Amino acid sequence: MIPNDTSTSLIMIFGATGDLAKRKLYPSLYHLYKKGKLAEKFAVIGTARRAWTHEQFRENIKESIITFVGTNDQIDDFASHFYYQPHDVTDSNSYIQLKKLAEELDTKYSLQGNRIFYLAMAPEFFGTIADHLKSDGLTETIGFKRLVIEKPFGHDLESAESLNAQIRQSFAEEEIYRIDHYLGKAMVQNIEVIRFANAFFEPLWNNRYISNIQITSSEKLGVEERARYYEKSGALRDMVQNHMLQMVALLAMEPPIRLTTEEIRSEKVKVFRALRPIEGDEVEKYFVRGQYDKGTIDNNEVVGYRDEHNVVPQSNTETFVAGKLMIDNFRWAGVPFYIRTGKRLTTKSTKIVIQFKNIPMNLYNKNEQLSPNLLVIHIQPEEGITLHVNAKKSGRNIQTKPVKLNFSNEADNGINTPEAYEKLLYDCLHGDATNFTHWDEVALSWRFVDKISEVWENKQSSFPNYKAGSMGPFEADKLLQQDNFSWWDVTDLDVENC
Ligand code: BG6
């Protein structure tokens, strides 16, 4: 929860000229500022290689707000809190300059020595920066110090362990905020509330009443300009190791004894520990990989993955993953958690479908199976929940029809809920690490994923195997068919179709 009620802080952003900073961080800080959620006493130092002045930096901040927020209200005052420092992440002199500027701003804004170091840049520099922050004296401060790290946190367990060991030389675990932006999404945070604040879900939330759970996170976009990173990552490392497994943990965890960061994390860790390892020959039975071929998205022809910029012609990188996860504990034994995620699919959508078991018989029509009850959690783009139940068709005969009880977060609030980054920045400013990933979660999820990538990397696949604009390879359907299930069509489940 919130141990510190002051958000007064100096925020240092490494990678201040990058895309993430422009698209997400500056707009989020601006929203917090406008809502009065940022202390009046705040300052931001942006660092990057470019030789910009403070003024040039502020112009860029304003441009980012105008482009991504669409307003210039109070923009000069907001931008006046921003400072720039040209920086070479490997050179001590840069850090010495940075320290000087930090101390000046500390005095100017009375920042009480509170410092947030936000690493929004290439992961290969995470360790180096953390080392320098300590050796060049930036972490010596009378206030708090926090390190915010973007993903990927390592490339596999081994590299993640060595990165962790390195940054732990400069920061304690509780000072490290590992970002998983899915944990900032309103409806991902809502999973816990839906489960633990309602009398009728929790008693049914187990293998006696739930037949399977499906989590789909599909994207229309392709690899865009990120092939250099994505070629080494693929969908398994890019989406499954973090976002997908985090959603699984929130769905599967036991109720924490209280809502503290430690208690929630410890319940999530237990889920990861109970995940059945999938290795060797099992991988083929439990996981499916895919890579997109050319196809049509929104009536536009798009190229196949192998023809994208910076992708090697015979690339073995997966742009789609579907998997069946088993959680071997008392609550979940026997209930498959199916996950699927991919690029260049039919629609941009993240949804969770909890499918309840069929009731023992259909009193209304012996020859037909009643539609199963579903709880659909709409993570994005719409936010809400839908409950699928059976009711009586109007008319004299008693016949059933499936109906949907729908709650839309957007309709309720009238406006879009805050961006994930806005919430995460706010939490970090207040010292609340609940929605960031603890090292134990990172380590266990890499351990799980590594066994799958080991098999995939050593075996050439028959890619491409799905058309852009489809919902992935046929094998992903077979994965469920062999258990007598099928994927719920995410577009059918959209709120507007309810
Ligand atoms: C990022 C991945 O973590 O999540 C991207 O690196 C992916 O490849 C993105 O596109 C998806 O996020 P969202 O919020 O659009 O679902």
Short mmCIF file of C-alpha atoms and ligand atoms in Angstrom, two decimals:
data_model
loop_
_atom_site.label_atom_id
_atom_site.label_comp_id
_atom_site.label_asym_id
_atom_site.label_seq_id
_atom_site.Cartn_x
_atom_site.Cartn_y
_atom_site.Cartn_z
CA MET A 1 0.00 0.00 0.00
CA ILE A 2 1.20 3.59 0.35
CA PRO A 3 3.92 3.94 2.96
CA ASN A 4 4.94 7.48 2.04
CA ASP A 5 2.44 10.21 1.35
CA THR A 6 4.78 12.59 -0.40
CA SER A 7 5.43 12.48 -4.09
CA THR A 8 8.03 15.24 -3.98
CA SER A 9 10.82 13.93 -6.10
CA LEU A 10 13.46 14.46 -8.71
CA ILE A 11 12.78 12.13 -11.62
CA MET A 12 15.73 11.33 -13.84
CA ILE A 13 14.78 9.75 -17.13
CA PHE A 14 17.49 7.87 -19.02
CA GLY A 15 16.44 7.65 -22.65
CA ALA A 16 14.61 10.98 -22.55
CA THR A 17 14.57 11.45 -26.31
CA GLY A 18 13.15 7.98 -26.97
CA ASP A 19 9.76 6.84 -28.08
CA LEU A 20 8.54 5.52 -24.75
CA ALA A 21 9.34 8.79 -22.99
CA LYS A 22 7.56 10.84 -25.65
CA ARG A 23 4.52 8.65 -26.05
CA LYS A 24 3.94 7.47 -22.51
CA LEU A 25 6.03 9.09 -19.81
CA TYR A 26 5.60 12.80 -20.59
CA PRO A 27 1.86 12.52 -21.27
CA SER A 28 1.43 10.51 -18.05
CA LEU A 29 3.38 13.04 -15.99
CA TYR A 30 1.31 15.79 -17.56
CA HIS A 31 -1.95 14.05 -16.61
CA LEU A 32 -0.75 13.64 -13.04
CA TYR A 33 0.28 17.29 -12.98
CA LYS A 34 -3.10 18.46 -14.30
CA LYS A 35 -4.98 16.32 -11.81
CA GLY A 36 -2.93 17.78 -8.98
CA LYS A 37 -1.45 14.36 -8.29
CA LEU A 38 2.11 15.48 -8.79
CA ALA A 39 3.57 17.43 -5.92
CA GLU A 40 4.21 21.07 -6.77
CA LYS A 41 7.76 20.28 -5.90
CA PHE A 42 8.93 18.09 -8.69
CA ALA A 43 11.61 18.30 -11.32
CA VAL A 44 12.59 16.05 -14.16
CA ILE A 45 16.02 15.64 -15.68
CA GLY A 46 16.02 14.02 -19.07
CA THR A 47 19.25 12.45 -20.24
CA ALA A 48 20.26 11.07 -23.63
CA ARG A 49 23.16 11.32 -26.01
CA ARG A 50 21.90 14.29 -27.99
CA ALA A 51 23.44 17.67 -27.22
CA TRP A 52 20.18 19.43 -26.42
CA THR A 53 19.70 22.46 -24.20
CA HIS A 54 17.05 22.70 -21.48
CA GLU A 55 15.03 24.86 -23.85
CA GLN A 56 15.17 22.36 -26.71
CA PHE A 57 14.12 19.63 -24.33
CA ARG A 58 11.17 21.66 -23.07
CA GLU A 59 10.05 22.31 -26.64
CA ASN A 60 10.07 18.56 -27.19
CA ILE A 61 8.09 17.97 -24.02
CA LYS A 62 5.47 20.45 -25.21
CA GLU A 63 5.34 18.82 -28.62
CA SER A 64 4.77 15.44 -27.02
CA ILE A 65 1.91 16.80 -24.89
CA ILE A 66 0.29 18.53 -27.85
CA THR A 67 0.61 15.40 -30.01
CA PHE A 68 -0.34 12.73 -27.52
CA VAL A 69 -2.62 14.56 -25.13
CA GLY A 70 -4.00 17.11 -27.56
CA THR A 71 -3.89 20.23 -25.38
CA ASN A 72 -1.54 23.03 -24.42
CA ASP A 73 -3.24 23.98 -21.18
CA GLN A 74 -0.65 25.07 -18.55
CA ILE A 75 1.97 23.56 -20.78
CA ASP A 76 4.65 26.20 -20.16
CA ASP A 77 4.43 25.86 -16.44
CA PHE A 78 4.56 22.06 -16.73
CA ALA A 79 7.54 22.12 -19.10
CA SER A 80 9.42 24.57 -16.86
CA HIS A 81 10.04 21.66 -14.45
CA PHE A 82 12.07 19.80 -17.08
CA TYR A 83 15.86 19.96 -17.45
CA TYR A 84 18.19 18.27 -19.86
CA GLN A 85 21.63 16.76 -19.50
CA PRO A 86 23.53 15.33 -22.49
CA HIS A 87 24.76 12.00 -21.23
CA ASP A 88 27.02 9.10 -22.08
CA VAL A 89 25.84 6.18 -19.94
CA THR A 90 29.31 4.64 -19.83
CA ASP A 91 31.21 7.77 -18.81
CA SER A 92 31.65 8.81 -15.17
CA ASN A 93 32.02 12.46 -16.15
CA SER A 94 28.43 12.47 -17.35
CA TYR A 95 27.22 11.19 -13.98
CA ILE A 96 29.30 13.75 -12.12
CA GLN A 97 27.60 16.51 -14.16
CA LEU A 98 24.25 14.90 -13.53
CA LYS A 99 24.88 14.80 -9.80
CA LYS A 100 25.68 18.50 -9.83
CA LEU A 101 22.47 19.33 -11.64
CA ALA A 102 20.50 17.02 -9.34
CA GLU A 103 21.86 18.81 -6.28
CA GLU A 104 21.01 22.23 -7.73
CA LEU A 105 17.44 21.15 -8.45
CA ASP A 106 17.16 19.50 -5.08
CA THR A 107 17.80 22.88 -3.47
CA LYS A 108 15.79 24.89 -5.97
CA TYR A 109 12.63 22.76 -5.60
CA SER A 110 13.18 21.51 -2.02
CA LEU A 111 13.03 17.92 -3.18
CA GLN A 112 14.25 16.46 0.11
CA GLY A 113 16.82 14.34 -1.70
CA ASN A 114 14.14 12.04 -3.15
CA ARG A 115 15.24 10.51 -6.44
CA ILE A 116 13.65 8.29 -9.03
CA PHE A 117 15.89 6.90 -11.74
CA TYR A 118 13.79 5.78 -14.69
CA LEU A 119 15.60 3.59 -17.23
CA ALA A 120 13.65 3.93 -20.46
CA MET A 121 16.32 2.74 -22.82
CA ALA A 122 18.11 -0.25 -24.33
CA PRO A 123 18.27 -3.02 -21.70
CA GLU A 124 21.98 -3.71 -22.30
CA PHE A 125 22.73 -0.50 -20.37
CA PHE A 126 20.56 -1.19 -17.31
CA GLY A 127 23.39 -2.74 -15.30
CA THR A 128 26.00 -0.17 -16.34
CA ILE A 129 23.74 2.72 -15.36
CA ALA A 130 22.92 1.18 -11.98
CA ASP A 131 26.67 0.72 -11.33
CA HIS A 132 27.49 4.31 -12.19
CA LEU A 133 24.62 5.71 -10.17
CA LYS A 134 26.27 4.23 -7.13
CA SER A 135 29.95 4.65 -7.96
CA ASP A 136 29.49 8.28 -9.05
CA GLY A 137 27.52 9.16 -5.95
CA LEU A 138 24.01 9.73 -7.29
CA THR A 139 22.47 7.18 -4.97
CA GLU A 140 23.96 8.85 -1.92
CA THR A 141 21.03 10.91 -0.91
CA ILE A 142 19.16 11.75 2.26
CA GLY A 143 15.78 11.01 0.67
CA PHE A 144 14.46 7.87 -1.02
CA LYS A 145 16.02 6.40 -4.12
CA ARG A 146 14.09 4.22 -6.54
CA LEU A 147 15.10 2.53 -9.76
CA VAL A 148 12.41 2.03 -12.39
CA ILE A 149 13.27 -0.51 -15.06
CA GLU A 150 11.46 -1.17 -18.27
CA LYS A 151 11.26 -4.64 -19.71
CA PRO A 152 12.88 -6.82 -20.85
CA PHE A 153 14.45 -7.78 -17.55
CA GLY A 154 17.02 -10.14 -19.03
CA HIS A 155 16.71 -12.44 -21.99
CA ASP A 156 16.50 -15.67 -20.01
CA LEU A 157 16.94 -16.73 -16.40
CA GLU A 158 20.72 -16.61 -16.54
CA SER A 159 20.95 -13.10 -17.96
CA ALA A 160 18.16 -11.88 -15.68
CA GLU A 161 20.05 -13.27 -12.68
CA SER A 162 23.23 -11.53 -13.62
CA LEU A 163 21.39 -8.24 -14.30
CA ASN A 164 19.65 -8.56 -10.97
CA ALA A 165 22.89 -9.27 -9.12
CA GLN A 166 24.41 -6.21 -10.76
CA ILE A 167 21.63 -3.75 -9.93
CA ARG A 168 21.32 -5.15 -6.41
CA GLN A 169 24.84 -3.79 -5.79
CA SER A 170 23.32 -0.31 -6.00
CA PHE A 171 19.65 -0.75 -5.03
CA ALA A 172 17.82 -2.92 -2.52
CA GLU A 173 14.99 -5.12 -3.84
CA GLU A 174 12.37 -2.79 -2.37
CA GLU A 175 13.91 0.13 -4.26
CA ILE A 176 13.59 -1.62 -7.62
CA TYR A 177 10.39 -1.07 -9.62
CA ARG A 178 10.28 -3.50 -12.54
CA ILE A 179 7.64 -2.31 -14.96
CA ASP A 180 5.06 -4.62 -16.46
CA HIS A 181 2.69 -2.11 -17.97
CA TYR A 182 -0.16 -4.65 -17.98
CA LEU A 183 -0.19 -4.36 -14.19
CA GLY A 184 -1.09 -0.69 -14.60
CA LYS A 185 -4.15 -1.43 -16.74
CA ALA A 186 -7.40 -0.66 -14.97
CA MET A 187 -9.05 -4.00 -15.72
CA VAL A 188 -5.97 -6.05 -14.85
CA GLN A 189 -6.06 -4.35 -11.46
CA ASN A 190 -9.77 -5.11 -11.38
CA ILE A 191 -9.21 -8.90 -11.57
CA GLU A 192 -8.42 -8.95 -7.90
CA VAL A 193 -11.42 -6.79 -6.98
CA ILE A 194 -13.85 -8.83 -9.07
CA ARG A 195 -12.61 -11.95 -7.34
CA PHE A 196 -12.24 -10.79 -3.78
CA ALA A 197 -15.02 -8.22 -3.42
CA ASN A 198 -17.93 -10.37 -4.62
CA ALA A 199 -19.69 -13.09 -2.72
CA PHE A 200 -20.65 -15.11 -5.75
CA PHE A 201 -17.39 -15.50 -7.67
CA GLU A 202 -14.88 -16.66 -5.10
CA PRO A 203 -16.83 -19.77 -3.97
CA LEU A 204 -17.00 -20.87 -7.62
CA TRP A 205 -13.41 -19.92 -8.44
CA ASN A 206 -11.91 -23.39 -8.53
CA ASN A 207 -11.75 -26.70 -10.35
CA ARG A 208 -15.18 -27.79 -9.16
CA TYR A 209 -16.96 -25.08 -11.13
CA ILE A 210 -14.56 -23.71 -13.73
CA SER A 211 -13.83 -25.80 -16.80
CA ASN A 212 -11.15 -23.65 -18.41
CA ILE A 213 -9.81 -20.12 -18.57
CA GLN A 214 -8.77 -18.42 -21.81
CA ILE A 215 -6.60 -15.34 -22.04
CA THR A 216 -6.18 -13.74 -25.43
CA SER A 217 -4.04 -10.71 -26.13
CA SER A 218 -4.13 -10.07 -29.84
CA GLU A 219 -2.64 -7.23 -31.83
CA LYS A 220 -3.21 -5.99 -35.35
CA LEU A 221 0.18 -4.33 -35.51
CA GLY A 222 3.16 -6.18 -36.90
CA VAL A 223 6.71 -5.88 -35.65
CA GLU A 224 6.90 -2.22 -36.82
CA GLU A 225 10.37 -0.71 -36.27
CA ARG A 226 11.35 -3.10 -33.50
CA ALA A 227 12.69 -6.11 -35.41
CA ARG A 228 16.19 -5.72 -34.03
CA TYR A 229 14.83 -6.39 -30.54
CA TYR A 230 11.99 -8.70 -31.56
CA GLU A 231 14.13 -11.06 -33.62
CA LYS A 232 15.93 -12.01 -30.40
CA SER A 233 12.81 -12.03 -28.33
CA GLY A 234 9.76 -13.37 -30.15
CA ALA A 235 6.28 -13.44 -28.68
CA LEU A 236 7.21 -15.89 -25.90
CA ARG A 237 9.71 -13.55 -24.28
CA ASP A 238 7.98 -10.35 -25.36
CA MET A 239 4.48 -11.13 -24.07
CA VAL A 240 4.24 -14.50 -22.32
CA GLN A 241 7.11 -14.27 -19.82
CA ASN A 242 5.66 -11.07 -18.42
CA HIS A 243 2.15 -9.82 -19.31
CA MET A 244 0.43 -13.15 -19.94
CA LEU A 245 1.91 -14.92 -16.92
CA GLN A 246 1.12 -11.95 -14.70
CA MET A 247 -2.55 -12.17 -15.71
CA VAL A 248 -2.51 -15.90 -15.01
CA ALA A 249 -1.07 -15.25 -11.55
CA LEU A 250 -3.75 -12.69 -10.70
CA LEU A 251 -6.49 -15.03 -11.83
CA ALA A 252 -5.13 -18.04 -10.02
CA MET A 253 -3.72 -16.70 -6.76
CA GLU A 254 -5.24 -17.33 -3.35
CA PRO A 255 -6.82 -14.38 -1.56
CA PRO A 256 -3.99 -12.53 0.17
CA ILE A 257 -4.40 -12.13 3.92
CA ARG A 258 -4.23 -8.37 3.41
CA LEU A 259 -3.64 -6.06 0.48
CA THR A 260 -0.02 -5.26 1.11
CA THR A 261 2.62 -5.45 -1.59
CA GLU A 262 4.34 -8.35 0.17
CA GLU A 263 1.20 -10.41 0.72
CA ILE A 264 -0.04 -10.04 -2.85
CA ARG A 265 3.35 -10.82 -4.31
CA SER A 266 3.76 -13.84 -2.13
CA GLU A 267 0.44 -15.26 -3.38
CA LYS A 268 1.45 -14.63 -6.99
CA VAL A 269 4.77 -16.32 -6.43
CA LYS A 270 2.97 -19.43 -5.17
CA VAL A 271 1.09 -19.62 -8.48
CA PHE A 272 4.35 -19.50 -10.42
CA ARG A 273 5.73 -22.21 -8.18
CA ALA A 274 2.72 -24.38 -8.91
CA LEU A 275 2.96 -23.92 -12.70
CA ARG A 276 3.60 -27.29 -14.26
CA PRO A 277 6.96 -27.09 -16.08
CA ILE A 278 6.64 -27.88 -19.75
CA GLU A 279 9.83 -29.24 -21.23
CA GLY A 280 11.35 -31.47 -23.89
CA ASP A 281 8.80 -33.45 -25.89
CA GLU A 282 5.94 -32.00 -23.82
CA VAL A 283 6.45 -28.58 -25.40
CA GLU A 284 4.83 -29.67 -28.62
CA LYS A 285 1.77 -30.94 -26.75
CA TYR A 286 1.27 -27.82 -24.67
CA PHE A 287 2.52 -24.98 -26.85
CA VAL A 288 2.05 -23.76 -30.39
CA ARG A 289 4.13 -21.14 -32.12
CA GLY A 290 3.37 -19.16 -35.23
CA GLN A 291 4.76 -16.54 -37.54
CA TYR A 292 2.67 -14.30 -39.75
CA ASP A 293 2.67 -14.47 -43.50
CA LYS A 294 1.46 -11.66 -45.71
CA GLY A 295 -2.23 -10.95 -45.57
CA THR A 296 -4.88 -8.28 -45.21
CA ILE A 297 -5.57 -6.10 -42.20
CA ASP A 298 -8.33 -3.47 -42.36
CA ASN A 299 -8.40 -3.89 -46.15
CA ASN A 300 -4.67 -3.16 -46.45
CA GLU A 301 -2.20 -5.65 -47.79
CA VAL A 302 0.58 -6.20 -45.29
CA VAL A 303 3.86 -8.08 -45.73
CA GLY A 304 4.85 -11.28 -43.97
CA TYR A 305 7.16 -11.15 -40.95
CA ARG A 306 10.14 -12.39 -42.93
CA ASP A 307 9.81 -9.43 -45.29
CA GLU A 308 9.76 -6.85 -42.52
CA HIS A 309 12.67 -4.44 -42.15
CA ASN A 310 15.63 -5.99 -40.26
CA VAL A 311 14.16 -9.49 -40.16
CA VAL A 312 16.34 -12.27 -41.54
CA PRO A 313 14.81 -14.13 -44.53
CA GLN A 314 14.64 -17.52 -42.77
CA SER A 315 13.74 -16.13 -39.37
CA ASN A 316 12.69 -18.73 -36.81
CA THR A 317 11.18 -16.06 -34.54
CA GLU A 318 7.61 -16.64 -33.39
CA THR A 319 5.11 -13.79 -33.63
CA PHE A 320 2.34 -15.90 -32.12
CA VAL A 321 2.17 -18.21 -29.12
CA ALA A 322 -0.67 -20.30 -27.80
CA GLY A 323 -0.21 -22.46 -24.75
CA LYS A 324 -1.93 -24.60 -22.20
CA LEU A 325 -0.82 -23.99 -18.65
CA MET A 326 -1.60 -26.26 -15.75
CA ILE A 327 -1.42 -25.08 -12.19
CA ASP A 328 -0.84 -28.09 -10.03
CA ASN A 329 -2.41 -27.09 -6.76
CA PHE A 330 -5.58 -27.95 -4.90
CA ARG A 331 -7.66 -25.16 -6.37
CA TRP A 332 -6.69 -25.57 -10.01
CA ALA A 333 -5.70 -29.20 -10.59
CA GLY A 334 -7.26 -30.24 -13.90
CA VAL A 335 -8.26 -26.76 -15.13
CA PRO A 336 -6.40 -25.65 -18.25
CA PHE A 337 -5.43 -22.00 -18.55
CA TYR A 338 -5.14 -21.37 -22.27
CA ILE A 339 -3.19 -18.34 -23.37
CA ARG A 340 -2.67 -16.91 -26.83
CA THR A 341 -0.99 -13.79 -28.06
CA GLY A 342 0.25 -12.65 -31.41
CA LYS A 343 0.94 -9.89 -33.86
CA ARG A 344 -0.95 -9.23 -37.08
CA LEU A 345 -4.09 -10.93 -35.84
CA THR A 346 -7.68 -10.04 -36.70
CA THR A 347 -8.24 -7.55 -33.94
CA LYS A 348 -6.60 -5.58 -31.15
CA SER A 349 -8.07 -7.05 -28.03
CA THR A 350 -7.16 -8.38 -24.61
CA LYS A 351 -9.82 -10.50 -22.98
CA ILE A 352 -10.08 -13.13 -20.30
CA VAL A 353 -12.84 -15.71 -20.53
CA ILE A 354 -13.65 -17.78 -17.49
CA GLN A 355 -15.76 -20.69 -18.66
CA PHE A 356 -17.83 -22.44 -16.01
CA LYS A 357 -18.61 -26.15 -16.12
CA ASN A 358 -21.81 -27.32 -17.72
CA ILE A 359 -24.70 -27.96 -15.38
CA PRO A 360 -25.61 -31.66 -15.04
CA MET A 361 -28.57 -31.62 -17.44
CA ASN A 362 -30.69 -29.35 -19.59
CA LEU A 363 -34.23 -29.48 -18.23
CA TYR A 364 -35.53 -27.43 -21.10
CA ASN A 365 -34.24 -29.42 -24.00
CA LYS A 366 -32.76 -32.85 -23.36
CA ASN A 367 -31.12 -32.91 -26.78
CA GLU A 368 -29.15 -29.75 -26.42
CA GLN A 369 -26.34 -28.62 -24.20
CA LEU A 370 -27.05 -25.28 -22.52
CA SER A 371 -24.55 -22.51 -23.28
CA PRO A 372 -21.96 -22.49 -20.53
CA ASN A 373 -21.86 -19.55 -18.14
CA LEU A 374 -18.99 -17.25 -18.94
CA LEU A 375 -17.39 -14.39 -17.12
CA VAL A 376 -15.59 -12.20 -19.63
CA ILE A 377 -13.12 -9.62 -18.37
CA HIS A 378 -12.53 -7.02 -21.06
CA ILE A 379 -9.06 -5.64 -20.51
CA GLN A 380 -8.79 -3.55 -23.68
CA PRO A 381 -9.75 -1.68 -25.80
CA GLU A 382 -13.11 -1.74 -23.98
CA GLU A 383 -12.93 -2.11 -20.23
CA GLY A 384 -15.61 -3.98 -18.39
CA ILE A 385 -17.07 -7.33 -17.50
CA THR A 386 -19.78 -9.41 -19.09
CA LEU A 387 -21.56 -12.29 -17.48
CA HIS A 388 -23.14 -14.79 -19.86
CA VAL A 389 -26.15 -16.52 -18.32
CA ASN A 390 -29.17 -18.42 -19.63
CA ALA A 391 -32.65 -16.92 -19.37
CA LYS A 392 -36.12 -17.66 -20.69
CA LYS A 393 -36.97 -16.75 -24.25
CA SER A 394 -40.09 -14.62 -24.37
CA GLY A 395 -43.16 -16.53 -25.54
CA ARG A 396 -45.42 -19.21 -24.16
CA ASN A 397 -43.04 -22.13 -24.39
CA ILE A 398 -40.27 -22.40 -21.91
CA GLN A 399 -37.15 -22.18 -23.96
CA THR A 400 -33.79 -20.79 -22.97
CA LYS A 401 -31.55 -18.25 -24.58
CA PRO A 402 -28.15 -16.95 -23.55
CA VAL A 403 -28.20 -13.34 -22.31
CA LYS A 404 -25.37 -11.05 -21.31
CA LEU A 405 -25.12 -8.87 -18.26
CA ASN A 406 -22.75 -6.16 -19.09
CA PHE A 407 -20.73 -3.62 -17.16
CA SER A 408 -18.59 -1.16 -19.05
CA ASN A 409 -16.04 0.83 -17.14
CA GLU A 410 -15.99 3.53 -19.78
CA ALA A 411 -19.73 4.03 -19.75
CA ASP A 412 -19.63 4.24 -16.00
CA ASN A 413 -16.90 6.83 -15.76
CA GLY A 414 -17.76 8.70 -18.92
CA ILE A 415 -14.08 8.97 -19.77
CA ASN A 416 -11.24 6.64 -20.45
CA THR A 417 -9.52 5.39 -17.34
CA PRO A 418 -5.96 6.62 -16.88
CA GLU A 419 -3.18 5.12 -18.94
CA ALA A 420 -1.25 2.31 -17.32
CA TYR A 421 1.88 4.44 -17.14
CA GLU A 422 0.09 7.20 -15.31
CA LYS A 423 -0.94 4.81 -12.58
CA LEU A 424 2.46 3.17 -12.38
CA LEU A 425 4.30 6.48 -12.15
CA TYR A 426 1.91 7.59 -9.46
CA ASP A 427 2.48 4.38 -7.50
CA CYS A 428 6.23 4.68 -7.81
CA LEU A 429 6.16 8.30 -6.62
CA HIS A 430 4.27 7.09 -3.56
CA GLY A 431 6.46 4.08 -2.91
CA ASP A 432 3.79 1.52 -3.75
CA ALA A 433 5.43 -1.43 -5.50
CA THR A 434 2.38 -3.71 -5.61
CA ASN A 435 1.89 -3.36 -9.34
CA PHE A 436 5.53 -3.94 -10.22
CA THR A 437 7.16 -7.33 -10.53
CA HIS A 438 9.26 -8.72 -7.75
CA TRP A 439 12.48 -10.52 -8.59
CA ASP A 440 11.02 -13.87 -7.48
CA GLU A 441 8.21 -13.54 -10.03
CA VAL A 442 10.67 -12.61 -12.77
CA ALA A 443 12.95 -15.53 -11.96
CA LEU A 444 10.16 -18.12 -11.84
CA SER A 445 8.58 -16.92 -15.05
CA TRP A 446 11.91 -17.07 -16.87
CA ARG A 447 12.46 -20.58 -15.54
CA PHE A 448 9.14 -21.61 -17.05
CA VAL A 449 9.65 -19.86 -20.37
CA ASP A 450 13.30 -20.89 -20.83
CA LYS A 451 12.36 -24.56 -21.11
CA ILE A 452 10.06 -23.77 -24.00
CA SER A 453 12.44 -21.46 -25.84
CA GLU A 454 15.23 -24.03 -25.49
CA VAL A 455 13.16 -26.51 -27.51
CA TRP A 456 12.02 -23.95 -30.06
CA GLU A 457 15.46 -22.51 -30.65
CA ASN A 458 16.87 -25.92 -31.42
CA LYS A 459 14.22 -26.87 -33.90
CA GLN A 460 13.47 -25.05 -37.16
CA SER A 461 9.77 -24.46 -37.50
CA SER A 462 7.68 -24.49 -40.63
CA PHE A 463 7.10 -20.75 -40.72
CA PRO A 464 5.21 -18.75 -41.86
CA ASN A 465 2.12 -20.61 -40.70
CA TYR A 466 -0.65 -18.04 -40.34
CA LYS A 467 -1.97 -15.28 -42.53
CA ALA A 468 -1.85 -11.70 -41.32
CA GLY A 469 -5.41 -10.82 -40.37
CA SER A 470 -6.30 -14.30 -39.08
CA MET A 471 -6.35 -15.51 -35.48
CA GLY A 472 -3.16 -17.54 -35.76
CA PRO A 473 -2.23 -21.04 -36.91
CA PHE A 474 -4.70 -23.91 -37.05
CA GLU A 475 -2.65 -25.80 -34.44
CA ALA A 476 -3.76 -23.25 -31.85
CA ASP A 477 -7.34 -24.43 -32.39
CA LYS A 478 -6.26 -28.06 -32.17
CA LEU A 479 -4.66 -27.37 -28.80
CA LEU A 480 -8.13 -26.81 -27.34
CA GLN A 481 -9.96 -29.31 -29.53
CA GLN A 482 -7.95 -32.14 -28.05
CA ASP A 483 -9.49 -31.21 -24.68
CA ASN A 484 -12.97 -30.79 -26.23
CA PHE A 485 -12.88 -27.00 -25.93
CA SER A 486 -12.54 -24.21 -28.44
CA TRP A 487 -11.42 -20.61 -28.32
CA TRP A 488 -14.20 -18.14 -27.75
CA ASP A 489 -14.22 -15.70 -30.62
CA VAL A 490 -12.99 -12.46 -29.08
CA THR A 491 -14.84 -10.25 -31.56
CA ASP A 492 -18.11 -12.01 -30.71
CA LEU A 493 -17.48 -11.24 -27.08
CA ASP A 494 -16.96 -7.50 -27.67
CA VAL A 495 -19.08 -5.25 -25.52
CA GLU A 496 -20.88 -3.80 -28.54
CA ASN A 497 -22.01 -7.29 -29.45
CA CYS A 498 -23.59 -7.73 -26.07
C1 BG6 B 1 4.88 -4.70 -25.05
C2 BG6 B 1 5.49 -5.53 -26.13
O1 BG6 B 1 5.37 -5.09 -23.79
O2 BG6 B 1 3.47 -4.85 -25.08
C3 BG6 B 1 4.92 -5.16 -27.48
O3 BG6 B 1 6.89 -5.34 -26.13
C4 BG6 B 1 3.42 -5.22 -27.46
O4 BG6 B 1 5.43 -5.99 -28.50
C5 BG6 B 1 2.87 -4.44 -26.28
O5 BG6 B 1 2.97 -4.65 -28.67
C6 BG6 B 1 1.39 -4.64 -26.15
O6 BG6 B 1 0.89 -3.76 -25.20
P1 BG6 B 1 -0.60 -3.27 -25.22
O7 BG6 B 1 -0.74 -2.42 -23.99
O8 BG6 B 1 -0.79 -2.51 -26.50
O9 BG6 B 1 -1.43 -4.51 -25.20
#
